[in-house]
């Protein structure tokens, strides 16, 4: 019986509600040491003399490593090369483990202190005397790429790390022929991921066999292992990396960080376990961030409101180092025209190096910004053409009859982008119906009579999910009859273990509780981990394939042993029985596993290779595109600029759902994050690029008080790209939220002529927009 | 500042005789000296609530309290909620309502609700919602947490609380 599509309870929950989760800092290492980093207080400075004498004299201090000391411990090199390749990159910016001459962002780790306790390590950090010679910085994103801009790195010629474009169709003609042209300049700010558990790493050398065991709160244990082996010059089988329970990931934990390498190197040098656990201040200063982009765009339309062309520029904040590559701005550029019929497109992208924390994906990864820009332009287009906001979208959405629909765009692999499936107009209609879009004018008028200002808005989006090429899954029936699943897929709190056990159990007795999982398994040489809403799709596909192979073997062996045809047998719980018969003839999976191992001198029981085991790496190159439409209803106080979200209605299609309750959970979490991006989450920097938001008291996250009632409706258009028809969902909620809320706020203030072009829309930002609109009118 | 003081912490009904520096927070003492790692730290500056425990039935942010201040108090942590293998109703409501994903914020929410309902079993739904807005969760979007809390409130209204073991 297939369990795919049923909300089986999560395997993960029981330990978590009883305090028995095992997160990184819960792993005990008696006698282990603790680390703290001296972090750069300047956004840009030359590094001079370092005096460690006071720090070394403090109680509890075991060792202090400067860049020079660290280099000695890293025979394979002292820089992390974590960027994805791209021919557009003008110069390499691989992160140093600890920089020697120059620091390029506030919070960059410069010196590592190891002590008996974290408190003692922090005391020593404060006693380090370091000569830092502050250097100039470009104060904001736009000025970083000006021709006379100060380079963020002294030895680099400028800050234009990469310039590339998306280009198809005859956009010049499109704009020349247009009946309407609308344009906008959009600014999206930086925010963080803020998993509630920060990063952290623990390394423990084994003094007997020389192996190094590393635990890290990472989404990609395989990547960390690769970098450790290379930089420490250790053999693959001498290093193990385990990701324990993760207190959330949301993107930044997908790249390998200097801290992870430095801690491993120190543990190895000291011959003792060393741990470093990121505190919230460090997360604000040094965990990767995202979102800052500046767009200048215009859209050409014909008299009927059909899009003729889209063009413009995108300036993307890359931060100080290349920690992942160009994937975020690439995703933004690819996403902008993706779900609408846009016959011509030209976007020039400039990727700017800035003296700020490096940028890598945060839940959404470039897609929320592109959705924001496209949907804002469509609202402007609705005004220009006199169409309603829903109608202009209806006229331009890619229709279901076009699926699968190749787009004139390329994935970063160079393969063409193909929208695989979905009915976008129907999804939009579901969302509109769910919130009674047609009846809104009456609600607005009634509220107005009460002195309240309401608005409604919508945003369509697609989410690229299931990034390939593959994830490894091994399924095995162990001697005790339990089902063992090992995979490179990594748990980061979203319940991927439950999903995989559902898929595997569907073929092997239908009891997910009989499945034991090892996630993020680096004993398996090939694997990736969690990012890009990929694991349910790619690991799910491999789990499905591997479970089918094992099922076949189980039945073959059982048929051989029972002397019955295979197709008369079925697997039920822990045994194989004769279908539809109460003959009582059955074998346990344990018995079958024992027989399948073989006996010395005897033939295998009906199978060519021993054991009930299969490893699969189903290769999926195309991306499965989930889609959705979010409608937001808001109340706006025009005097204070305060926005209250009254209601959200999301219509959503992520293909076949494996576990609907968990899908809804992913969506709700994404929406909450999206609300933060829409209204309050903002990393503020001063003109020296000093972060001014370093605590949860000044960087505001959404709490339960800001969460409005949310309705979610699903349709399930299966993806043709994998056997189960799955699409990912992890980033869905976050992508349309800022766009839908901006649309609603603009609607609420339409009589004042206010246009919304920034996210987050803080009260101050909204007041500024209201004042600007007023000045423009007078 | 780093000289250690001998103190006794009474956690979930058991005494822990520990030696810790006066500057050590209650959260760190519970985790490091009592071996109770169910209490989590999300910010260490009193905003996120992940470290919430109860002291004499009142919800307390254990990152804001020194261990030495808690001596003599009745300290309760998430580890004390279940009785052996039997989950408390509140824990079960969290599972049933899918009120957790990564589980990192969960002990703090559980103890916040536990302490609140112990102190004010007749609290109104709105007041309970208001109190829940003091803790952060990045995964769930809160609605399911509120639902689980409401069920705990209904349960508290219809049953007489057992004294803590
Ligand atoms: S860790 Fe105590 S409130 Fe955040
Ligand atoms: S469940 Fe992850 S922070 Fe709440």
GROMACS .gro file of C-alpha atoms in nm, chain A residues 9-10 13-14 16-21 23 25-26 34 59 119-120 123 192-197 246-248 250 279-280 284 363 492-494 661-662 665-666 668-670 672-673 681 694-697 699 701-705 707-710, chain B residues 1-2 23 31-32 37-45 47-48 50 78-82 84-87 91-92 94-98 100-107 109-110 129-130 132-144 146:
model
  118
    9UNK     CA    1   0.316   1.131   1.187
   10UNK     CA    2   0.673   1.253   1.185
   13UNK     CA    3   0.891   1.457   1.682
   14UNK     CA    4   0.913   1.242   1.992
   16UNK     CA    5   1.219   1.684   2.009
   17UNK     CA    6   0.924   1.728   2.246
   18UNK     CA    7   1.103   1.542   2.524
   19UNK     CA    8   1.428   1.738   2.508
   20UNK     CA    9   1.617   1.446   2.357
   21UNK     CA   10   1.702   1.602   2.025
   23UNK     CA   11   2.175   1.929   1.815
   25UNK     CA   12   2.597   2.174   2.106
   26UNK     CA   13   2.423   1.884   2.282
   34UNK     CA   14   3.582   2.554   2.337
   59UNK     CA   15   4.334   3.151   3.272
  119UNK     CA   16   3.363   3.222   2.852
  120UNK     CA   17   3.740   3.198   2.894
  123UNK     CA   18   3.774   3.680   2.767
  192UNK     CA   19   1.930   3.687   0.731
  193UNK     CA   20   1.819   3.328   0.757
  194UNK     CA   21   1.809   3.316   1.136
  195UNK     CA   22   1.758   2.951   1.190
  196UNK     CA   23   1.694   2.947   1.562
  197UNK     CA   24   2.001   2.733   1.610
  246UNK     CA   25   1.968   2.081   1.276
  247UNK     CA   26   1.781   2.362   1.444
  248UNK     CA   27   1.688   2.495   1.102
  250UNK     CA   28   1.722   2.800   0.547
  279UNK     CA   29   2.596   3.286   1.905
  280UNK     CA   30   2.325   3.514   1.769
  284UNK     CA   31   2.414   3.849   1.248
  363UNK     CA   32   1.521   3.052   0.169
  492UNK     CA   33   1.752   2.033   0.847
  493UNK     CA   34   1.433   2.025   1.043
  494UNK     CA   35   1.185   1.985   0.763
  661UNK     CA   36   0.045   1.810   0.670
  662UNK     CA   37   0.417   1.858   0.635
  665UNK     CA   38   0.395   2.322   0.756
  666UNK     CA   39   0.663   2.416   0.503
  668UNK     CA   40   0.335   2.830   0.673
  669UNK     CA   41   0.697   2.866   0.776
  670UNK     CA   42   0.785   3.016   0.440
  672UNK     CA   43   0.614   3.378   0.805
  673UNK     CA   44   0.963   3.434   0.669
  681UNK     CA   45   1.336   4.213   0.845
  694UNK     CA   46   2.281   4.285   1.577
  695UNK     CA   47   2.010   4.150   1.804
  696UNK     CA   48   1.654   4.027   1.776
  697UNK     CA   49   1.555   4.348   1.950
  699UNK     CA   50   1.619   4.311   1.368
  701UNK     CA   51   1.129   3.876   1.304
  702UNK     CA   52   0.765   3.789   1.270
  703UNK     CA   53   0.605   3.652   1.586
  704UNK     CA   54   0.273   3.476   1.627
  705UNK     CA   55   0.110   3.815   1.682
  707UNK     CA   56   0.076   3.595   1.168
  708UNK     CA   57  -0.265   3.647   1.008
  709UNK     CA   58  -0.516   3.371   0.938
  710UNK     CA   59  -0.387   3.175   0.640
  779UNK     CA   60   3.468   3.643   3.841
  780UNK     CA   61   3.571   3.297   3.729
  801UNK     CA   62   2.856   3.476   3.595
  809UNK     CA   63   2.311   2.231   2.983
  810UNK     CA   64   2.671   2.194   3.088
  815UNK     CA   65   2.050   1.982   2.696
  816UNK     CA   66   1.679   2.002   2.617
  817UNK     CA   67   1.688   2.372   2.706
  818UNK     CA   68   1.813   2.555   2.398
  819UNK     CA   69   1.979   2.888   2.335
  820UNK     CA   70   1.865   3.091   2.040
  821UNK     CA   71   1.984   3.441   2.118
  822UNK     CA   72   2.124   3.466   2.470
  823UNK     CA   73   1.978   3.814   2.497
  825UNK     CA   74   1.427   3.785   2.301
  826UNK     CA   75   1.372   3.447   2.135
  828UNK     CA   76   1.410   2.920   2.319
  856UNK     CA   77   1.136   2.008   2.907
  857UNK     CA   78   1.296   1.685   3.026
  858UNK     CA   79   1.052   1.685   3.317
  859UNK     CA   80   0.732   1.698   3.114
  860UNK     CA   81   0.689   1.332   3.022
  862UNK     CA   82   0.863   0.786   3.171
  863UNK     CA   83   0.746   0.693   2.822
  864UNK     CA   84   0.416   0.874   2.859
  865UNK     CA   85   0.410   1.211   2.697
  869UNK     CA   86   0.365   1.728   2.426
  870UNK     CA   87   0.113   1.510   2.246
  872UNK     CA   88   0.240   1.951   1.974
  873UNK     CA   89   0.289   1.629   1.779
  874UNK     CA   90  -0.076   1.602   1.677
  875UNK     CA   91  -0.094   1.959   1.554
  876UNK     CA   92   0.244   1.947   1.372
  878UNK     CA   93   0.721   2.166   1.538
  879UNK     CA   94   0.962   2.115   1.256
  880UNK     CA   95   1.328   2.146   1.353
  881UNK     CA   96   1.226   2.131   1.718
  882UNK     CA   97   1.478   2.387   1.833
  883UNK     CA   98   1.221   2.636   1.964
  884UNK     CA   99   0.994   2.361   2.093
  885UNK     CA  100   1.121   2.318   2.451
  887UNK     CA  101   0.730   2.701   2.376
  888UNK     CA  102   0.637   2.392   2.576
  907UNK     CA  103  -0.202   3.406   2.225
  908UNK     CA  104  -0.047   3.728   2.347
  910UNK     CA  105   0.294   3.305   2.291
  911UNK     CA  106   0.404   3.599   2.080
  912UNK     CA  107   0.701   3.636   2.313
  913UNK     CA  108   0.882   3.335   2.165
  914UNK     CA  109   1.030   3.301   1.816
  915UNK     CA  110   1.003   3.010   1.575
  916UNK     CA  111   1.154   3.022   1.229
  917UNK     CA  112   1.003   2.703   1.093
  918UNK     CA  113   0.633   2.668   1.160
  919UNK     CA  114   0.469   3.003   1.101
  920UNK     CA  115   0.317   2.972   1.451
  921UNK     CA  116  -0.041   2.879   1.362
  922UNK     CA  117   0.004   2.516   1.461
  924UNK     CA  118  -0.122   2.835   1.873
   0.00000   0.00000   0.00000
